[in-house]
Every structure is written in C-alpha cells, then in structure tokens.
CSV table of C-alpha atoms and ligand atoms in Angstrom, one decimal:
chain,number,residue,atom,x,y,z
R,1,UNK,CA,-14.6,33.3,1.2
R,2,UNK,CA,-14.3,31.9,-2.0
R,3,UNK,CA,-11.8,29.8,-3.3
R,4,UNK,CA,-9.6,31.5,-5.4
R,5,UNK,CA,-8.7,28.2,-8.0
R,6,UNK,CA,-10.7,25.4,-8.7
R,7,UNK,CA,-11.2,23.2,-5.6
R,8,UNK,CA,-8.5,19.9,-6.2
R,9,UNK,CA,-10.5,17.0,-6.7
R,10,UNK,CA,-11.0,15.5,-4.2
R,11,UNK,CA,-9.7,11.4,-5.1
R,12,UNK,CA,-12.3,8.3,-3.8
R,13,UNK,CA,-12.1,4.2,-4.1
R,14,UNK,CA,-15.6,2.1,-5.5
R,15,UNK,CA,-16.5,0.1,-2.9
R,16,UNK,CA,-18.2,-3.3,-2.7
R,17,UNK,CA,-22.1,-3.4,-2.4
R,18,UNK,CA,-22.3,0.7,-3.6
R,19,UNK,CA,-20.4,4.3,-2.8
R,20,UNK,CA,-17.4,5.1,-2.5
R,21,UNK,CA,-14.2,5.6,0.0
R,22,UNK,CA,-12.5,10.0,-0.2
R,23,UNK,CA,-8.9,9.5,0.5
R,24,UNK,CA,-7.6,11.5,3.3
R,25,UNK,CA,-3.9,10.4,3.3
R,26,UNK,CA,-2.0,7.2,1.4
R,27,UNK,CA,1.3,5.6,4.3
R,28,UNK,CA,2.8,3.1,3.2
R,29,UNK,CA,4.6,0.8,5.2
R,30,UNK,CA,8.6,-0.4,3.7
R,31,UNK,CA,10.1,-3.8,4.9
R,32,UNK,CA,7.4,-5.7,5.8
R,33,UNK,CA,7.3,-9.2,5.0
R,34,UNK,CA,10.6,-11.3,5.6
R,35,UNK,CA,11.7,-12.0,2.6
R,36,UNK,CA,11.4,-9.0,0.8
R,37,UNK,CA,13.6,-7.0,3.2
R,38,UNK,CA,15.8,-10.1,2.8
R,39,UNK,CA,15.9,-9.5,-0.7
R,40,UNK,CA,16.0,-5.7,-1.1
R,41,UNK,CA,19.6,-6.2,1.3
R,42,UNK,CA,18.3,-4.8,4.5
R,43,UNK,CA,18.4,-7.4,7.3
R,44,UNK,CA,14.7,-9.2,8.7
R,45,UNK,CA,14.5,-8.7,12.3
R,46,UNK,CA,15.3,-12.7,13.8
R,47,UNK,CA,11.6,-12.2,16.1
R,48,UNK,CA,9.4,-10.0,17.4
R,49,UNK,CA,11.3,-8.7,20.2
R,50,UNK,CA,14.0,-7.4,17.3
R,51,UNK,CA,11.8,-5.6,14.6
R,52,UNK,CA,12.3,-2.5,16.9
R,53,UNK,CA,10.0,0.7,14.8
R,54,UNK,CA,7.9,0.0,11.0
R,55,UNK,CA,9.9,1.9,8.6
R,56,UNK,CA,7.2,4.6,7.0
R,57,UNK,CA,6.5,7.0,4.2
R,58,UNK,CA,3.3,8.6,2.3
R,59,UNK,CA,1.9,8.5,-1.2
R,60,UNK,CA,-0.2,11.9,-2.1
R,61,UNK,CA,-3.4,10.6,-1.9
R,62,UNK,CA,-4.1,12.1,-6.2
R,63,UNK,CA,-2.0,9.2,-6.1
R,64,UNK,CA,-4.6,6.6,-6.4
R,65,UNK,CA,-6.0,4.6,-9.2
R,66,UNK,CA,-9.1,3.4,-9.4
R,67,UNK,CA,-11.7,0.8,-11.8
R,68,UNK,CA,-9.0,-0.9,-12.8
R,69,UNK,CA,-7.6,1.4,-15.5
R,70,UNK,CA,-4.0,1.0,-16.8
R,71,UNK,CA,-1.3,2.8,-15.3
R,72,UNK,CA,1.2,5.2,-18.0
R,73,UNK,CA,4.9,4.1,-17.0
R,74,UNK,CA,6.1,7.0,-15.2
R,75,UNK,CA,8.9,9.7,-16.8
R,76,UNK,CA,12.7,9.4,-15.0
R,77,UNK,CA,13.2,5.5,-14.9
R,78,UNK,CA,14.2,2.7,-16.6
R,79,UNK,CA,12.8,0.6,-13.4
R,80,UNK,CA,9.8,0.7,-12.1
R,81,UNK,CA,8.3,-2.8,-9.9
R,82,UNK,CA,5.6,-3.7,-8.5
R,83,UNK,CA,5.6,-4.2,-4.6
R,84,UNK,CA,1.2,-6.3,-4.7
R,85,UNK,CA,-0.3,-4.7,-0.7
R,86,UNK,CA,-2.3,-5.0,1.2
R,87,UNK,CA,-4.7,-1.8,1.6
R,88,UNK,CA,-6.5,-0.7,5.0
R,89,UNK,CA,-9.1,1.1,4.9
R,90,UNK,CA,-10.1,3.9,8.1
R,91,UNK,CA,-13.5,4.4,8.8
R,92,UNK,CA,-13.2,6.4,11.5
R,93,UNK,CA,-11.0,9.1,13.2
R,94,UNK,CA,-9.1,7.7,16.3
R,95,UNK,CA,-9.3,9.2,19.5
R,96,UNK,CA,-6.3,11.4,20.5
R,97,UNK,CA,-3.5,10.2,21.5
R,98,UNK,CA,-1.5,6.6,20.8
R,99,UNK,CA,-4.0,4.3,19.2
R,100,UNK,CA,-4.4,1.0,21.7
R,101,UNK,CA,-3.5,-1.6,19.2
R,102,UNK,CA,-7.0,-3.6,21.5
R,103,UNK,CA,-9.0,-1.2,19.4
R,104,UNK,CA,-7.4,-0.2,16.1
R,105,UNK,CA,-9.5,-2.5,14.2
R,106,UNK,CA,-12.8,-0.6,15.0
R,107,UNK,CA,-11.4,2.7,12.8
R,108,UNK,CA,-11.9,-0.5,10.3
R,109,UNK,CA,-13.6,0.7,7.0
R,110,UNK,CA,-12.6,-2.0,5.1
R,111,UNK,CA,-9.5,-3.7,3.2
R,112,UNK,CA,-8.8,-3.5,-0.7
R,113,UNK,CA,-5.6,-4.6,-2.8
R,114,UNK,CA,-3.3,-1.8,-4.2
R,115,UNK,CA,0.5,-1.9,-6.0
R,116,UNK,CA,2.8,0.5,-4.7
R,117,UNK,CA,4.6,1.0,-8.2
R,118,UNK,CA,7.9,1.8,-7.7
R,119,UNK,CA,11.6,3.8,-9.7
R,120,UNK,CA,13.6,1.3,-7.4
R,121,UNK,CA,16.2,3.2,-9.6
R,122,UNK,CA,15.1,6.4,-7.8
R,123,UNK,CA,15.0,4.5,-4.8
R,124,UNK,CA,18.3,3.2,-4.6
R,125,UNK,CA,20.2,6.5,-5.3
R,126,UNK,CA,18.6,7.9,-2.9
R,127,UNK,CA,18.9,5.1,0.1
R,128,UNK,CA,23.0,5.4,-0.8
R,129,UNK,CA,22.9,8.7,-0.4
R,130,UNK,CA,20.5,9.2,2.8
R,131,UNK,CA,18.5,11.1,1.0
R,132,UNK,CA,14.4,11.3,1.5
R,133,UNK,CA,12.3,8.5,-1.5
R,134,UNK,CA,9.8,10.9,-2.2
R,135,UNK,CA,11.1,11.0,-6.9
R,136,UNK,CA,10.7,7.2,-5.9
R,137,UNK,CA,7.4,6.5,-3.8
R,138,UNK,CA,4.4,9.2,-3.9
R,139,UNK,CA,4.5,9.7,-7.7
R,140,UNK,CA,1.5,10.5,-10.5
R,141,UNK,CA,-0.4,6.7,-10.2
R,142,UNK,CA,1.7,5.3,-8.1
R,143,UNK,CA,-1.0,3.6,-6.3
R,144,UNK,CA,-3.8,1.2,-8.8
R,145,UNK,CA,-6.0,0.2,-5.9
R,146,UNK,CA,-9.3,-2.8,-5.7
R,147,UNK,CA,-12.7,-1.6,-4.7
R,148,UNK,CA,-12.4,-1.7,-1.3
R,149,UNK,CA,-14.5,-4.8,0.0
R,150,UNK,CA,-16.5,-3.7,3.9
R,151,UNK,CA,-14.5,-5.7,7.4
R,152,UNK,CA,-17.3,-6.5,8.0
R,153,UNK,CA,-17.6,-8.9,5.0
R,154,UNK,CA,-15.0,-10.3,4.9
R,155,UNK,CA,-13.6,-13.4,7.2
R,156,UNK,CA,-10.3,-14.3,8.5
R,157,UNK,CA,-8.3,-11.7,6.5
R,158,UNK,CA,-5.3,-13.1,8.6
R,159,UNK,CA,-5.2,-16.9,7.1
R,160,UNK,CA,-5.7,-14.6,3.3
R,161,UNK,CA,-2.6,-14.6,0.8
R,162,UNK,CA,-1.9,-11.7,-1.4
R,163,UNK,CA,-0.6,-12.9,-4.9
R,164,UNK,CA,-0.1,-10.6,-7.7
R,165,UNK,CA,0.4,-12.1,-10.7
R,166,UNK,CA,2.5,-10.4,-14.5
R,167,UNK,CA,1.8,-11.4,-18.1
R,168,UNK,CA,-0.5,-14.5,-16.2
R,169,UNK,CA,2.8,-15.5,-14.7
R,170,UNK,CA,3.2,-15.1,-10.5
R,171,UNK,CA,6.2,-13.0,-9.7
R,172,UNK,CA,4.4,-12.5,-5.6
R,173,UNK,CA,2.4,-14.9,-3.2
R,174,UNK,CA,2.7,-14.6,0.2
R,175,UNK,CA,-0.2,-15.4,3.2
R,176,UNK,CA,-0.9,-12.5,6.3
R,177,UNK,CA,0.3,-14.0,8.5
R,178,UNK,CA,3.6,-13.6,7.2
R,179,UNK,CA,3.7,-10.1,8.2
R,180,UNK,CA,5.8,-8.3,10.6
R,181,UNK,CA,3.8,-6.2,12.3
R,182,UNK,CA,-0.1,-7.3,11.7
R,183,UNK,CA,-2.5,-4.8,10.5
R,184,UNK,CA,-3.7,-3.3,14.1
R,185,UNK,CA,0.2,-3.2,15.3
R,186,UNK,CA,0.5,-1.1,13.0
R,187,UNK,CA,-2.3,0.8,13.4
R,188,UNK,CA,-1.1,1.6,17.0
R,189,UNK,CA,2.8,2.3,15.8
R,190,UNK,CA,1.0,5.3,12.7
R,191,UNK,CA,-1.1,6.6,15.9
R,192,UNK,CA,2.2,7.5,17.2
R,193,UNK,CA,3.1,9.8,14.5
R,194,UNK,CA,0.4,10.7,13.0
R,195,UNK,CA,-3.2,11.5,14.3
R,196,UNK,CA,-4.7,9.1,12.4
R,197,UNK,CA,-8.6,10.2,10.6
R,198,UNK,CA,-11.2,8.5,8.5
R,199,UNK,CA,-10.6,8.5,4.7
R,200,UNK,CA,-6.9,7.0,5.3
R,201,UNK,CA,-5.3,4.6,2.8
R,202,UNK,CA,-2.9,2.3,4.8
R,203,UNK,CA,-0.8,0.0,2.3
R,204,UNK,CA,0.5,-2.4,4.5
R,205,UNK,CA,4.0,-4.1,2.8
R,206,UNK,CA,4.9,-6.2,0.1
R,207,UNK,CA,6.2,-9.9,-0.3
R,208,UNK,CA,8.9,-11.0,-2.0
R,209,UNK,CA,9.1,-11.6,-5.8
R,210,UNK,CA,9.4,-7.2,-6.4
R,211,UNK,CA,10.4,-7.1,-10.0
R,212,UNK,CA,10.4,-4.4,-12.9
R,213,UNK,CA,7.0,-3.5,-15.1
R,214,UNK,CA,7.5,-2.9,-18.9
R,215,UNK,CA,5.3,-0.8,-21.0
R,216,UNK,CA,2.5,-3.2,-22.1
R,217,UNK,CA,2.7,-6.1,-19.4
R,218,UNK,CA,-0.6,-6.8,-17.7
R,219,UNK,CA,-0.8,-7.3,-14.0
R,220,UNK,CA,-3.4,-9.2,-12.1
R,221,UNK,CA,-3.4,-8.7,-8.2
R,222,UNK,CA,-5.8,-10.6,-5.6
R,223,UNK,CA,-6.1,-11.0,-1.9
R,224,UNK,CA,-7.1,-14.4,-2.0
R,225,UNK,CA,-11.0,-14.7,-2.1
R,226,UNK,CA,-11.4,-11.2,-1.4
R,227,UNK,CA,-11.5,-8.6,-4.1
R,228,UNK,CA,-8.6,-8.7,-6.7
R,229,UNK,CA,-7.0,-5.4,-9.3
R,230,UNK,CA,-6.1,-5.9,-13.1
R,231,UNK,CA,-4.4,-3.2,-15.1
R,232,UNK,CA,-2.1,-2.6,-17.4
R,233,UNK,CA,1.0,-0.2,-18.1
R,234,UNK,CA,0.4,2.1,-21.6
R,235,UNK,CA,3.2,4.0,-22.7
Q,1,LIG,MN1,5.5,-0.6,-0.5
C-alpha cells in the first residue's frame, strides 16, 4: 500500500563528528531544579525521600530547531519564556518493563543543550484551570537544540554547569548536580509510563531565572565544556 499523502519529514538532530540523530519523541521534565520550582510558586521537595514522582510532559518531534537557526516569535502569547535544559538522547530501545537505574545510562547515545520554550501566559492559565499544558509547551519551534555530543566524548557530566545568556547578559546558571532527579533516575521513572526507544530525547528541566524573550533577542545556551546553542528570536 502506498502513502495517500506525502510522508512527513523526519526530524533530525546533527551529531558532532558526523551523521544525524532521527527524533522519535521528546519527553520533558518539569520542576527538576528546586529553585525553579519555587520561582514558579510550587513547593520544592526538602529531600530525595520527599520528592514524590517527577512531572512529565511532551513536545512533538518536529518542534525541534537545529543548526543555530532563528526562532519565530510564536502566535497567541505575550510572554514567551526561555528554559535552558540538558538534553539526553537515547540510542537504544529499553527492554520491556521498568528500566533499572543501574542500566539506564547504557541507553544514552549522547547529550546536548536545548531550550524548552514556553508560552508562560498560556501555561499559567492552564495551571489555574487545571487543564493540560500542551499549547503552552508543545508548539512549533518550541525546542531549539544544539548538536548532540556522543556520551563517550563527555567526561564528568554531573559536575557540569548549564547556563543561558540573552543579549550577552547571564539569565540562568546552575550545576547539573542541582537536579532533583538525575538522568538514570528520570529514565527509570519515564520507563514506568512509556516504552523508551532509540530516537527519544529527554529535556531534563531548567534552573531558576526563566524570563521573557522578545523579538530581536539573541540567546547563547551552554553546557559548560561540552556544547553550545545560539540563535535569535525573529518576527
Ligand atoms: Mn522545562
């Protein structure tokens, strides 16, 4: 049987050293840094024992923006926010069932840095009404992402710092050790909900300092010593 419409274009992320990474799904973690949870008016867990379960949401695979390309200011918002995040790319399928934390790292292909762009006004309205976050989070061009760096080329990921500058001014900065849930823990938790597969990306959550982007702004996101992402917001 042949397709009755042209097949959609497969979303792909460039890989350092050559090749591309085809994207299957984009999972995102909410409230993974205590200081960001607090700035959003949520209660941050006082300890690992009290952290409960992580908050997850998704973006469509074709929300990615690659190649340091500019992003169009999206429709239907007056409050577009940046959230700089570690991005984890899965290179293998998880076995059936819940993924043990001890083997979770073996699924990881590599790492990048990305922005979880957010229509904060729509998210605030959705939260207030108890409605889903999809229109606030999963819009077109809502996931700019750097090239992916193979995991074997990244030493000491956990000790590295995530940061974001806008027009040369530092907006967000935190060590990855501040994450409430680390990468193996998040993959373990995600596997309770979804069958994880090669091609999945996970945006790991943002530190405090989220704020508005305006048309004409330039951003520079950095996973210290690993990879950078830059781009602009255009009309
Ligand atoms: Mn986020």
